[in-house]
CSV table of C-alpha atoms in Angstrom, one decimal:
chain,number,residue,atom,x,y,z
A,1,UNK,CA,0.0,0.0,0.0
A,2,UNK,CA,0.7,3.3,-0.7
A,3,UNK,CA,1.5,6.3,2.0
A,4,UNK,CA,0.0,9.7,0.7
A,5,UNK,CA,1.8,11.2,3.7
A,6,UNK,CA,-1.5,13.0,4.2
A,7,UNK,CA,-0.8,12.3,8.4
A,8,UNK,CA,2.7,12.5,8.4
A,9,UNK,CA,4.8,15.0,9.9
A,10,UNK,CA,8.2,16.4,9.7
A,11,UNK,CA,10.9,18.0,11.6
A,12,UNK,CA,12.7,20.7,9.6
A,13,UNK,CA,15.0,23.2,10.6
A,14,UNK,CA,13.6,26.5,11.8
A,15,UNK,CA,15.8,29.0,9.8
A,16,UNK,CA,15.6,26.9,6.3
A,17,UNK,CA,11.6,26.5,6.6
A,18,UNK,CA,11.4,30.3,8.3
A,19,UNK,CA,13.4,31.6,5.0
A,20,UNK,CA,11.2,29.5,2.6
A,21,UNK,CA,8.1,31.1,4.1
A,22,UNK,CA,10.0,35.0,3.5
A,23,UNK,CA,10.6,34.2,0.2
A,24,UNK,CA,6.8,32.6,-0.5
A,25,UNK,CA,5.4,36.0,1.1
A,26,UNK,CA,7.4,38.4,-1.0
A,27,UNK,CA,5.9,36.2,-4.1
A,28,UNK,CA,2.8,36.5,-3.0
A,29,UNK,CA,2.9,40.2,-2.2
A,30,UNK,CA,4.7,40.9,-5.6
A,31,UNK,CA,1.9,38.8,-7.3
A,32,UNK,CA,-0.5,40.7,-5.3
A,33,UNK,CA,0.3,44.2,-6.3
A,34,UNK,CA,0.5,43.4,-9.6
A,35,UNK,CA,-2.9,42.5,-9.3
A,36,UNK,CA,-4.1,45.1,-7.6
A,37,UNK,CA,-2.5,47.7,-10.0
A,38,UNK,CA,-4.5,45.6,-13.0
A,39,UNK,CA,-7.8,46.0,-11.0
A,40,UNK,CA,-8.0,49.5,-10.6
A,41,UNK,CA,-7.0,50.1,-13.9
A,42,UNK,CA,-10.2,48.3,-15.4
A,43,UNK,CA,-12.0,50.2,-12.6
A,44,UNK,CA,-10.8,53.4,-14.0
A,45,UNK,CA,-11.9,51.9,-17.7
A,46,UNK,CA,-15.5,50.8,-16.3
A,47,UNK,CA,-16.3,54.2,-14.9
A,48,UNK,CA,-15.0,56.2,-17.2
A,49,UNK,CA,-17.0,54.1,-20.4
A,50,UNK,CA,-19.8,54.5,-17.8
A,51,UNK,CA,-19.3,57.8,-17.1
A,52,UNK,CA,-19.3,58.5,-21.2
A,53,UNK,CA,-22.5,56.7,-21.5
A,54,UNK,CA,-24.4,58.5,-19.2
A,55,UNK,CA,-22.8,61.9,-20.4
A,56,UNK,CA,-24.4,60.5,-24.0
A,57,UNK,CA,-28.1,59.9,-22.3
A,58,UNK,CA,-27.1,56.3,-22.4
A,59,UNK,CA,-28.9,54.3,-19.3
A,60,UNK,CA,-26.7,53.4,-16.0
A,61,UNK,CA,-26.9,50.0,-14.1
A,62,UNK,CA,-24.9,50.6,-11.2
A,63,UNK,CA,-24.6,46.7,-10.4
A,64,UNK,CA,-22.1,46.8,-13.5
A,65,UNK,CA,-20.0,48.5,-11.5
A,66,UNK,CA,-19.5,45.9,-9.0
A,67,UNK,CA,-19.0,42.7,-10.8
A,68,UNK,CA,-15.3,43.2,-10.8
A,69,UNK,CA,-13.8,41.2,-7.9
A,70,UNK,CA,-11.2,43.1,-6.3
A,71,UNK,CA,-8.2,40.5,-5.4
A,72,UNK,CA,-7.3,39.5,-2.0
A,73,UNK,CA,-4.2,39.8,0.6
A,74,UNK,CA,-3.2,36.8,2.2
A,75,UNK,CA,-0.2,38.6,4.1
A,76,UNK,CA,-1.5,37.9,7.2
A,77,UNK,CA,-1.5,33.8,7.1
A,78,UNK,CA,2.2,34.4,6.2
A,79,UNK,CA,2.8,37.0,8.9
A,80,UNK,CA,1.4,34.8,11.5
A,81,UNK,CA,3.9,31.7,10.4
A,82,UNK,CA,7.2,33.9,10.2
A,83,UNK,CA,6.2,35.7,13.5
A,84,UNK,CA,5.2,32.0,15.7
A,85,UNK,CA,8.4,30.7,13.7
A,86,UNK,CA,10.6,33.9,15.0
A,87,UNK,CA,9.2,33.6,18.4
A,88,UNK,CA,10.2,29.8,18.9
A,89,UNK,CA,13.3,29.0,20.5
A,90,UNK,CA,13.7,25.5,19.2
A,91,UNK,CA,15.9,25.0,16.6
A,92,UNK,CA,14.2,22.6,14.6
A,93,UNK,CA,10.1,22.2,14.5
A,94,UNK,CA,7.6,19.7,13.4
A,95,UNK,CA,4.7,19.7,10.8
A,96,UNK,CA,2.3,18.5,9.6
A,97,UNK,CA,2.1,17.5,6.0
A,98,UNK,CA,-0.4,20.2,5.1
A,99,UNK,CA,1.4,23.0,7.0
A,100,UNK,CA,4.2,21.6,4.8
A,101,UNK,CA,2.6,22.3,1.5
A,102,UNK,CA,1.4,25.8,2.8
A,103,UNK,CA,5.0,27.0,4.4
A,104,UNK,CA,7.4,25.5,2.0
A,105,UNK,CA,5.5,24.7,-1.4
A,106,UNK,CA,3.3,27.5,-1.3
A,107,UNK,CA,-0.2,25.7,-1.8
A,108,UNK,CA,-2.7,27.0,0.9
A,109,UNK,CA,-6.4,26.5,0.5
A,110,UNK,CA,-7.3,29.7,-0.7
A,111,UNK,CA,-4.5,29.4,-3.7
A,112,UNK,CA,-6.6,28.6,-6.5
A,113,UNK,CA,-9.0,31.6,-6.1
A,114,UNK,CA,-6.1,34.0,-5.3
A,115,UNK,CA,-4.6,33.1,-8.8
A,116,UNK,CA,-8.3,32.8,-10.7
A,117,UNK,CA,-9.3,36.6,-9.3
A,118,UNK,CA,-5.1,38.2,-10.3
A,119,UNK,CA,-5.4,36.2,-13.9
A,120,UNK,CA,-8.3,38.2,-14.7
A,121,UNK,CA,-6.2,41.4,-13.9
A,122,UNK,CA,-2.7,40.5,-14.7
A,123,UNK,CA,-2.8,39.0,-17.7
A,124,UNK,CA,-0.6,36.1,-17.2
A,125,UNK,CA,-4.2,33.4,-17.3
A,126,UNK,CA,-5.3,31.6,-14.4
A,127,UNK,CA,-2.4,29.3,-12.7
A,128,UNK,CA,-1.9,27.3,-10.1
């Protein structure tokens, strides 16, 4: 039989798994802006066609306005793991497999939508 490690744990040194999260937040907050700058630029675009359109006598629905999902900061998740991981005085500390693939690999449960909602802003197509 095959183990899917899904209750395993490991121990991993605290500075190698503290610097992996660092790096995975700076990604994230890079990927983030990025993002962010996309969505207020089609904000910008919608109100201002919108703006036009009433100028022209053209009819408003304000609930166009809102369909545009603004994308989301995960900083704190990150922040919470590099401060409990800073605070520790162990050397070494033990997870779990799915802290695992959020701290080192990156893959938390709010991933997918994170990169659905920047794709539509960035450019770069949904990824995961």
């Amino acid at each position: 039989m095959l183990n899917d490690f899904a209750d395993s744990k490991v121990t991993v040194k605290k500075a190698e798994l503290l610097e992996t999260i660092k790096t995975n937040h700076i990604t994230h907050r890079k990927e983030h802006t990025e993002a962010v700058e996309g969505y207020r630029a089609k904000v910008i675009v919608r109100l201002e066609t919108t703006l036009a359109g009433i100028k022209n006598g053209g009819n408003f629905d304000p609930h166009e306005l809102l369909t545009l999902r603004e994308p989301e900061s995960h900083d704190k998740d990150y922040i919470r793991a590099i401060r409990m991981l800073e605070m520790s005085v162990a050397d070494e500390v033990t997870i779990s497999a799915s802290q695992f693939a959020q701290f080192v690999l990156d893959d938390w449960a709010w991933k997918t939508e994170f990169h659905s909602t920047n794709a539509l802003y960035n450019g770069k197509g949904a990824r995961r």
